[in-house]
Amino acid sequence: QQRWQVIEDMLSLRGFLAYELVQVNPRAAHAFAGDREMDAHFDRMFAHAAPGLFCNVNAPPEGAVSGLGFYANGVPQSASAPPPVDPRPVLRTVRTPALVLKGSCDYLPWQMTMEYRNTLPNARLVYVSGAGHQIYQEQPESYLRTVLAFLQDKPLPIQPYAGQEPPPDYTGVR
């Protein structure tokens, strides 16, 4: 039912036309359907897809996320956008400590997480069992303790994960 809600929202005529226009001419898309309309459309699509961001898809945390911005998200990723500059060569020279967080059932591939950790020379990876992509919503206390400890240069409450391969309990995308 959730999948059909997402598809139904995606295939609404105005939403679909705005998305297609963004691919070739973002200004024309914006003139056709403004921020208020498309932001509300994007928020609805996100709300329908949100259960996929959590380990327990039947009981995502309370509180809707809104104000994500249709054009703010769509234009940089569109076919009309210039290709992004690869930040990895510069990031490899950054010596600032970095914290990479990964949930055990995240929808983003494990290899992407390794790319961040391996690119940033002083990065530590904290693997959070029982959390999806939205760790801060699904396990807010653990998330907050970890981030605060990192920012205060204190020992992390969760031991950093050193392996290249996913842990045995990892159920996310490989």
Backbone as JSON, one array per atom type, in Angstrom:
{
  "sequence": "QQRWQVIEDMLSLRGFLAYELVQVNPRAAHAFAGDREMDAHFDRMFAHAAPGLFCNVNAPPEGAVSGLGFYANGVPQSASAPPPVDPRPVLRTVRTPALVLKGSCDYLPWQMTMEYRNTLPNARLVYVSGAGHQIYQEQPESYLRTVLAFLQDKPLPIQPYAGQEPPPDYTGVR",
  "N": [[0.82, -1.19, 0.0], [1.97, 1.25, 0.8], [3.93, 1.52, -1.15], [2.33, 1.82, -3.45], [1.11, 4.26, -2.83], [3.3, 6.01, -3.0], [3.95, 5.71, -5.71], [1.56, 6.6, -6.87], [1.57, 9.31, -6.04], [3.92, 10.13, -7.32], [3.2, 9.86, -9.96], [1.25, 11.75, -10.35], [-0.21, 14.08, -12.51], [0.65, 16.85, -12.68], [2.85, 16.84, -10.91], [4.51, 14.92, -12.13], [4.94, 16.14, -14.66], [6.29, 18.47, -13.83], [8.59, 17.32, -12.72], [9.7, 16.13, -15.04], [10.12, 18.44, -16.6], [12.06, 19.7, -15.05], [14.25, 18.18, -15.69], [15.06, 19.11, -18.17], [14.69, 21.88, -18.25], [14.88, 23.72, -15.64], [13.93, 26.31, -14.94], [11.63, 26.64, -16.47], [10.14, 24.57, -15.36], [9.78, 25.55, -12.76], [8.27, 27.83, -13.29], [5.98, 26.62, -14.22], [5.06, 25.04, -12.05], [5.08, 26.13, -8.87], [7.17, 26.73, -5.9], [5.67, 26.33, -3.46], [3.58, 24.52, -4.18], [5.05, 22.33, -5.26], [6.83, 21.72, -3.21], [5.06, 20.83, -1.22], [4.09, 18.59, -2.55], [6.46, 17.08, -2.73], [6.98, 16.67, -0.01], [4.78, 15.01, 0.63], [5.4, 12.76, -0.95], [7.81, 12.0, 0.28], [6.86, 11.39, 2.86], [5.32, 9.11, 2.34], [7.32, 7.38, 1.48], [8.99, 7.27, 3.64], [8.92, 5.08, 5.61], [10.78, 3.26, 4.57], [13.2, 4.21, 5.42], [13.81, 3.32, 7.87], [14.58, 0.7, 10.26], [12.45, -0.69, 11.46], [9.91, -0.83, 9.63], [7.2, -0.78, 10.02], [6.68, 0.77, 12.18], [7.66, 3.59, 12.12], [9.4, 6.37, 13.68], [7.59, 8.94, 15.44], [6.41, 12.06, 14.09], [6.44, 14.01, 11.35], [8.61, 14.7, 8.65], [9.29, 17.68, 7.01], [9.41, 20.28, 4.49], [11.56, 19.84, 2.81], [12.11, 20.52, 0.18], [11.4, 20.5, -3.11], [12.6, 21.54, -5.53], [15.12, 22.22, -4.56], [16.19, 19.75, -4.04], [15.78, 18.37, -6.45], [16.82, 19.8, -8.72], [19.76, 19.93, -8.58], [20.3, 17.22, -9.04], [19.34, 16.67, -11.5], [19.08, 15.92, -15.05], [19.66, 18.21, -16.39], [21.5, 19.56, -14.9], [24.89, 20.61, -14.35], [27.59, 18.23, -14.39], [28.62, 17.04, -11.19], [31.51, 18.19, -9.4], [34.15, 16.07, -8.57], [34.67, 15.54, -5.25], [36.52, 14.02, -3.88], [39.45, 14.01, -4.33], [40.28, 16.42, -3.01], [39.17, 16.01, -0.48], [40.72, 13.91, 0.45], [42.93, 15.16, 1.42], [42.19, 16.49, 3.66], [42.59, 16.92, 7.05], [41.03, 17.12, 9.24], [39.19, 15.7, 11.91], [36.62, 13.31, 11.26], [33.29, 12.05, 11.41], [31.57, 9.2, 10.57], [28.47, 7.8, 10.23], [26.57, 4.79, 10.27], [23.72, 2.91, 9.74], [22.34, -0.32, 10.54], [20.44, -1.28, 8.77], [20.39, 0.39, 6.58], [19.4, 2.0, 3.56], [21.21, 2.92, 1.74], [24.1, 1.87, -0.07], [26.59, -0.27, 1.43], [29.17, 0.01, 0.45], [29.3, 2.69, -0.25], [29.47, 3.94, 2.21], [31.96, 3.01, 3.02], [33.5, 4.32, 1.15], [33.33, 7.0, 2.01], [34.58, 6.75, 4.58], [37.11, 5.77, 3.84], [38.06, 7.77, 2.22], [38.24, 10.13, 3.71], [40.88, 11.01, 5.66], [41.04, 11.07, 8.52], [38.75, 9.83, 9.47], [36.23, 8.24, 11.43], [34.23, 5.4, 11.66], [31.06, 4.79, 12.85], [29.03, 2.22, 13.57], [25.66, 1.5, 13.77], [23.64, -0.71, 15.19], [20.37, -1.93, 14.51], [19.3, 0.36, 13.41], [18.14, 2.41, 10.74], [18.51, 4.44, 7.83], [17.83, 6.9, 8.93], [19.15, 7.49, 11.5], [19.22, 9.39, 13.54], [16.53, 9.8, 14.09], [15.52, 7.27, 14.63], [17.1, 6.15, 16.65], [17.53, 8.26, 18.69], [18.82, 8.93, 21.19], [21.2, 7.41, 21.3], [22.38, 8.34, 18.97], [22.71, 11.11, 19.57], [24.38, 10.98, 21.88], [26.67, 9.86, 20.68], [27.4, 11.73, 18.68], [27.79, 14.04, 20.25], [29.91, 13.19, 21.94], [31.9, 12.83, 20.0], [32.17, 15.48, 19.02], [33.08, 16.72, 21.31], [35.48, 15.6, 21.63], [35.72, 13.24, 23.11], [35.8, 9.82, 24.35], [34.09, 7.61, 22.18], [30.75, 6.39, 22.6], [30.04, 4.13, 21.26], [32.01, 1.66, 19.94], [34.25, 2.43, 17.31], [33.9, 1.11, 14.01], [36.05, -1.01, 12.33], [36.3, -2.73, 10.17], [36.24, -3.61, 6.62], [34.29, -5.0, 5.31], [30.72, -5.5, 5.66], [29.27, -5.77, 8.99], [28.2, -8.86, 10.6], [25.43, -8.66, 11.3], [24.39, -6.85, 9.55], [21.86, -5.73, 7.44], [21.29, -4.08, 5.4], [21.63, -2.49, 2.14], [24.06, -3.97, 0.15]],
  "CA": [[0.0, 0.0, 0.0], [2.86, 2.4, 0.83], [4.57, 1.61, -2.47], [1.34, 2.37, -4.38], [0.94, 5.67, -2.51], [4.45, 6.72, -3.56], [3.79, 5.7, -7.17], [0.43, 7.48, -7.2], [2.03, 10.69, -5.91], [4.92, 10.4, -8.35], [2.57, 9.9, -11.27], [0.26, 12.81, -10.51], [0.15, 14.73, -13.76], [1.47, 18.07, -12.49], [4.14, 16.46, -10.32], [5.3, 14.24, -13.16], [5.37, 17.13, -15.65], [7.32, 19.33, -13.21], [9.82, 16.52, -12.64], [10.27, 16.01, -16.39], [10.62, 19.75, -17.0], [13.32, 19.95, -14.32], [15.32, 17.47, -16.38], [15.52, 19.85, -19.34], [14.66, 23.32, -18.05], [14.37, 23.99, -14.3], [13.18, 27.57, -14.87], [10.29, 26.36, -17.01], [9.45, 23.75, -14.35], [9.41, 26.42, -11.65], [7.18, 28.68, -13.77], [4.82, 25.75, -14.36], [4.6, 24.65, -10.71], [5.94, 26.87, -7.94], [7.74, 26.09, -4.71], [4.67, 25.89, -2.49], [2.92, 23.32, -4.7], [5.97, 21.2, -5.44], [7.35, 21.33, -1.89], [4.02, 20.01, -0.59], [4.11, 17.31, -3.29], [7.68, 16.37, -2.32], [6.77, 16.24, 1.38], [3.88, 13.85, 0.6], [6.16, 11.6, -1.46], [8.74, 11.6, 1.32], [6.1, 10.77, 3.95], [4.95, 7.76, 1.91], [8.53, 6.58, 1.34], [9.75, 7.32, 4.9], [9.15, 3.81, 6.31], [11.97, 2.61, 4.04], [14.39, 4.79, 6.03], [13.91, 2.79, 9.22], [14.61, -0.76, 10.4], [11.1, -1.16, 11.72], [9.11, -0.07, 8.66], [5.82, -0.71, 10.47], [6.55, 1.72, 13.28], [8.66, 4.66, 12.1], [9.23, 7.33, 14.76], [6.58, 9.98, 15.28], [6.88, 13.35, 13.61], [6.68, 14.08, 9.91], [9.67, 15.58, 8.17], [8.75, 18.49, 5.92], [10.23, 21.42, 4.08], [12.79, 19.33, 2.2], [12.34, 21.31, -1.03], [11.41, 19.77, -4.37], [13.61, 22.05, -6.46], [16.44, 22.16, -3.91], [16.68, 18.37, -4.19], [15.67, 17.87, -7.82], [17.63, 20.48, -9.74], [21.16, 19.47, -8.61], [20.4, 15.83, -9.48], [18.64, 16.53, -12.78], [19.88, 15.77, -16.27], [20.02, 19.55, -16.84], [22.54, 20.1, -14.02], [26.26, 20.23, -14.74], [28.08, 17.13, -13.56], [29.29, 17.55, -9.99], [32.96, 18.04, -9.3], [34.51, 14.99, -7.65], [35.33, 16.15, -4.1], [37.43, 13.09, -3.2], [40.86, 14.41, -4.27], [40.49, 17.43, -1.96], [38.85, 15.41, 0.82], [41.83, 13.06, 0.89], [43.95, 16.01, 2.06], [41.6, 17.1, 4.86], [43.05, 16.22, 8.25], [40.05, 17.34, 10.29], [38.48, 14.47, 12.27], [35.28, 13.16, 10.67], [32.48, 10.97, 11.95], [30.67, 8.59, 9.59], [27.51, 6.94, 10.92], [25.91, 3.85, 9.36], [22.73, 2.04, 10.36], [22.43, -1.72, 10.11], [19.53, -1.59, 7.65], [20.39, 1.57, 5.72], [19.12, 1.72, 2.15], [22.38, 3.27, 0.94], [25.03, 0.73, -0.1], [27.72, -0.34, 2.35], [30.37, 0.5, -0.24], [29.29, 4.15, -0.19], [29.97, 4.27, 3.54], [33.4, 2.76, 3.0], [34.1, 5.39, 0.34], [33.51, 8.15, 2.91], [35.59, 6.48, 5.6], [38.42, 5.59, 3.23], [38.48, 9.02, 1.58], [38.59, 11.1, 4.75], [41.99, 10.37, 6.38], [40.82, 10.96, 9.97], [37.35, 9.47, 9.71], [35.86, 7.07, 12.22], [32.92, 4.89, 11.32], [30.27, 4.23, 13.94], [27.98, 1.35, 13.06], [24.57, 1.49, 14.74], [22.72, -1.83, 15.0], [18.96, -1.65, 14.74], [18.92, 1.67, 12.88], [18.17, 2.56, 9.3], [19.19, 5.64, 7.34], [17.52, 8.03, 9.8], [19.62, 7.11, 12.84], [18.87, 10.44, 14.5], [15.12, 9.65, 14.47], [15.23, 5.93, 15.11], [17.82, 5.97, 17.92], [18.01, 9.62, 18.98], [19.73, 9.02, 22.34], [22.48, 6.87, 20.87], [22.91, 9.29, 17.99], [23.13, 12.32, 20.26], [25.57, 10.66, 22.7], [27.82, 9.63, 19.8], [27.8, 13.0, 18.05], [28.35, 14.93, 21.29], [31.23, 12.69, 22.33], [32.82, 13.14, 18.9], [32.42, 16.93, 18.99], [33.81, 17.1, 22.53], [36.73, 14.83, 21.6], [35.67, 12.25, 24.18], [35.64, 8.45, 23.81], [32.76, 7.36, 21.61], [30.0, 5.37, 23.35], [30.01, 2.93, 20.41], [33.35, 1.44, 19.4], [34.3, 2.58, 15.86], [33.97, -0.13, 13.24], [37.28, -0.96, 11.54], [36.28, -3.64, 9.03], [35.83, -3.14, 5.29], [33.06, -5.72, 4.97], [29.67, -5.22, 6.64], [29.16, -6.66, 10.14], [27.28, -9.98, 10.36], [24.01, -8.32, 11.45], [24.01, -5.83, 8.56], [20.81, -6.18, 6.52], [21.08, -3.03, 4.4], [22.12, -2.73, 0.78], [25.49, -4.25, 0.1]],
  "C": [[0.87, 1.25, 0.0], [3.51, 2.61, -0.53], [3.6, 2.23, -3.48], [1.09, 3.84, -4.1], [2.07, 6.5, -3.1], [4.29, 6.82, -5.07], [2.67, 6.64, -7.6], [0.84, 8.94, -7.1], [3.02, 11.05, -7.0], [4.27, 10.59, -9.72], [1.43, 10.91, -11.38], [0.73, 13.66, -11.69], [1.03, 15.95, -13.56], [2.84, 17.73, -11.9], [5.06, 15.81, -11.33], [5.81, 15.23, -14.21], [6.45, 18.05, -15.09], [8.64, 18.58, -13.12], [10.48, 16.42, -14.01], [10.82, 17.34, -16.88], [11.94, 20.08, -16.31], [14.5, 19.3, -15.06], [15.88, 18.26, -17.56], [15.58, 21.36, -19.13], [14.06, 23.65, -16.68], [13.57, 25.29, -14.18], [11.76, 27.38, -15.39], [9.48, 25.54, -16.0], [8.94, 24.64, -13.22], [8.27, 27.36, -12.05], [5.88, 27.88, -13.87], [4.21, 25.41, -13.0], [5.57, 25.25, -9.69], [6.38, 26.07, -6.73], [6.69, 25.53, -3.77], [4.01, 24.58, -2.94], [3.87, 22.12, -4.72], [6.62, 20.78, -4.12], [6.34, 20.48, -1.14], [3.96, 18.63, -1.24], [5.3, 16.46, -2.83], [7.55, 15.86, -0.88], [5.84, 15.03, 1.45], [4.61, 12.61, 0.11], [7.12, 11.09, -0.4], [8.02, 10.88, 2.45], [5.7, 9.34, 3.58], [6.17, 6.83, 1.84], [9.3, 6.44, 2.66], [9.92, 5.98, 5.6], [10.38, 3.06, 5.82], [13.27, 3.15, 4.62], [14.69, 4.2, 7.4], [13.98, 1.27, 9.22], [13.21, -1.32, 10.59], [10.15, -0.35, 10.84], [7.65, 0.05, 9.09], [5.61, 0.3, 11.59], [7.64, 2.78, 13.23], [8.39, 5.66, 13.22], [8.17, 8.38, 14.42], [7.23, 11.24, 14.71], [7.24, 13.34, 12.14], [7.82, 15.05, 9.63], [9.07, 16.37, 7.02], [9.71, 19.62, 5.59], [11.54, 21.01, 3.42], [13.11, 20.04, 0.88], [12.45, 20.48, -2.29], [12.53, 20.24, -5.29], [15.01, 22.0, -5.86], [17.04, 20.77, -4.04], [16.75, 17.95, -5.65], [16.6, 18.5, -8.82], [19.09, 20.01, -9.74], [21.34, 18.04, -9.14], [19.81, 15.62, -10.87], [19.62, 16.36, -13.94], [20.35, 17.12, -16.78], [21.17, 20.16, -16.03], [23.93, 19.73, -14.56], [26.73, 19.08, -13.86], [28.83, 17.66, -12.35], [30.8, 17.31, -10.06], [33.24, 16.96, -8.27], [35.27, 15.59, -6.46], [36.42, 15.28, -3.47], [38.9, 13.5, -3.23], [41.16, 15.43, -3.18], [40.23, 16.82, -0.59], [39.97, 14.52, 1.34], [42.93, 13.85, 1.6], [43.45, 16.63, 3.37], [42.0, 16.28, 6.08], [42.1, 16.4, 9.43], [39.36, 16.02, 10.63], [37.06, 14.47, 11.67], [34.6, 11.95, 11.29], [31.53, 10.5, 10.85], [29.78, 7.63, 10.37], [26.8, 6.06, 9.9], [24.98, 2.95, 10.15], [22.77, 0.66, 9.75], [21.46, -2.08, 8.99], [19.33, -0.36, 6.77], [20.14, 1.18, 4.27], [20.29, 2.12, 1.24], [23.41, 2.14, 1.02], [26.18, 0.86, 0.91], [28.97, 0.28, 1.72], [30.45, 2.02, -0.22], [29.83, 4.63, 1.16], [31.48, 4.1, 3.6], [34.13, 3.84, 2.2], [34.33, 6.64, 1.2], [34.64, 7.89, 3.9], [36.99, 6.39, 5.0], [38.94, 6.86, 2.57], [38.95, 10.04, 2.6], [39.66, 10.48, 5.66], [41.76, 10.17, 7.88], [39.37, 10.63, 10.31], [37.25, 8.24, 10.59], [34.44, 6.68, 11.84], [32.26, 4.31, 12.56], [29.09, 3.51, 13.31], [26.91, 1.2, 14.13], [23.6, 0.35, 14.4], [21.29, -1.4, 15.29], [18.51, -0.27, 14.28], [19.01, 1.65, 11.37], [18.92, 3.82, 8.92], [18.98, 6.83, 8.28], [17.89, 7.7, 11.25], [19.15, 8.12, 13.89], [17.41, 10.38, 14.92], [14.86, 8.31, 15.13], [15.9, 5.63, 16.46], [18.41, 7.32, 18.35], [19.0, 9.72, 20.14], [21.13, 8.54, 21.96], [23.17, 7.82, 19.89], [23.48, 10.53, 18.68], [24.37, 12.09, 21.12], [26.81, 10.52, 21.83], [28.32, 10.93, 19.2], [28.41, 13.95, 19.07], [29.73, 14.48, 21.74], [32.26, 13.01, 21.25], [33.17, 14.63, 18.9], [33.22, 17.41, 20.19], [35.14, 16.36, 22.65], [36.84, 13.89, 22.8], [35.57, 10.86, 23.57], [34.2, 8.23, 23.33], [32.06, 6.26, 22.38], [29.86, 4.06, 22.56], [31.4, 2.81, 19.78], [33.34, 1.62, 17.88], [34.51, 1.24, 15.16], [35.15, -0.03, 12.28], [37.23, -1.81, 10.28], [35.89, -2.97, 7.72], [34.51, -3.78, 4.87], [32.0, -5.42, 6.03], [29.7, -6.2, 7.81], [28.14, -7.77, 9.86], [25.8, -9.63, 10.45], [23.54, -7.26, 10.45], [23.0, -6.39, 7.57], [20.53, -5.15, 5.44], [21.63, -3.45, 3.04], [23.62, -2.93, 0.81], [26.14, -3.45, -0.98]]
}
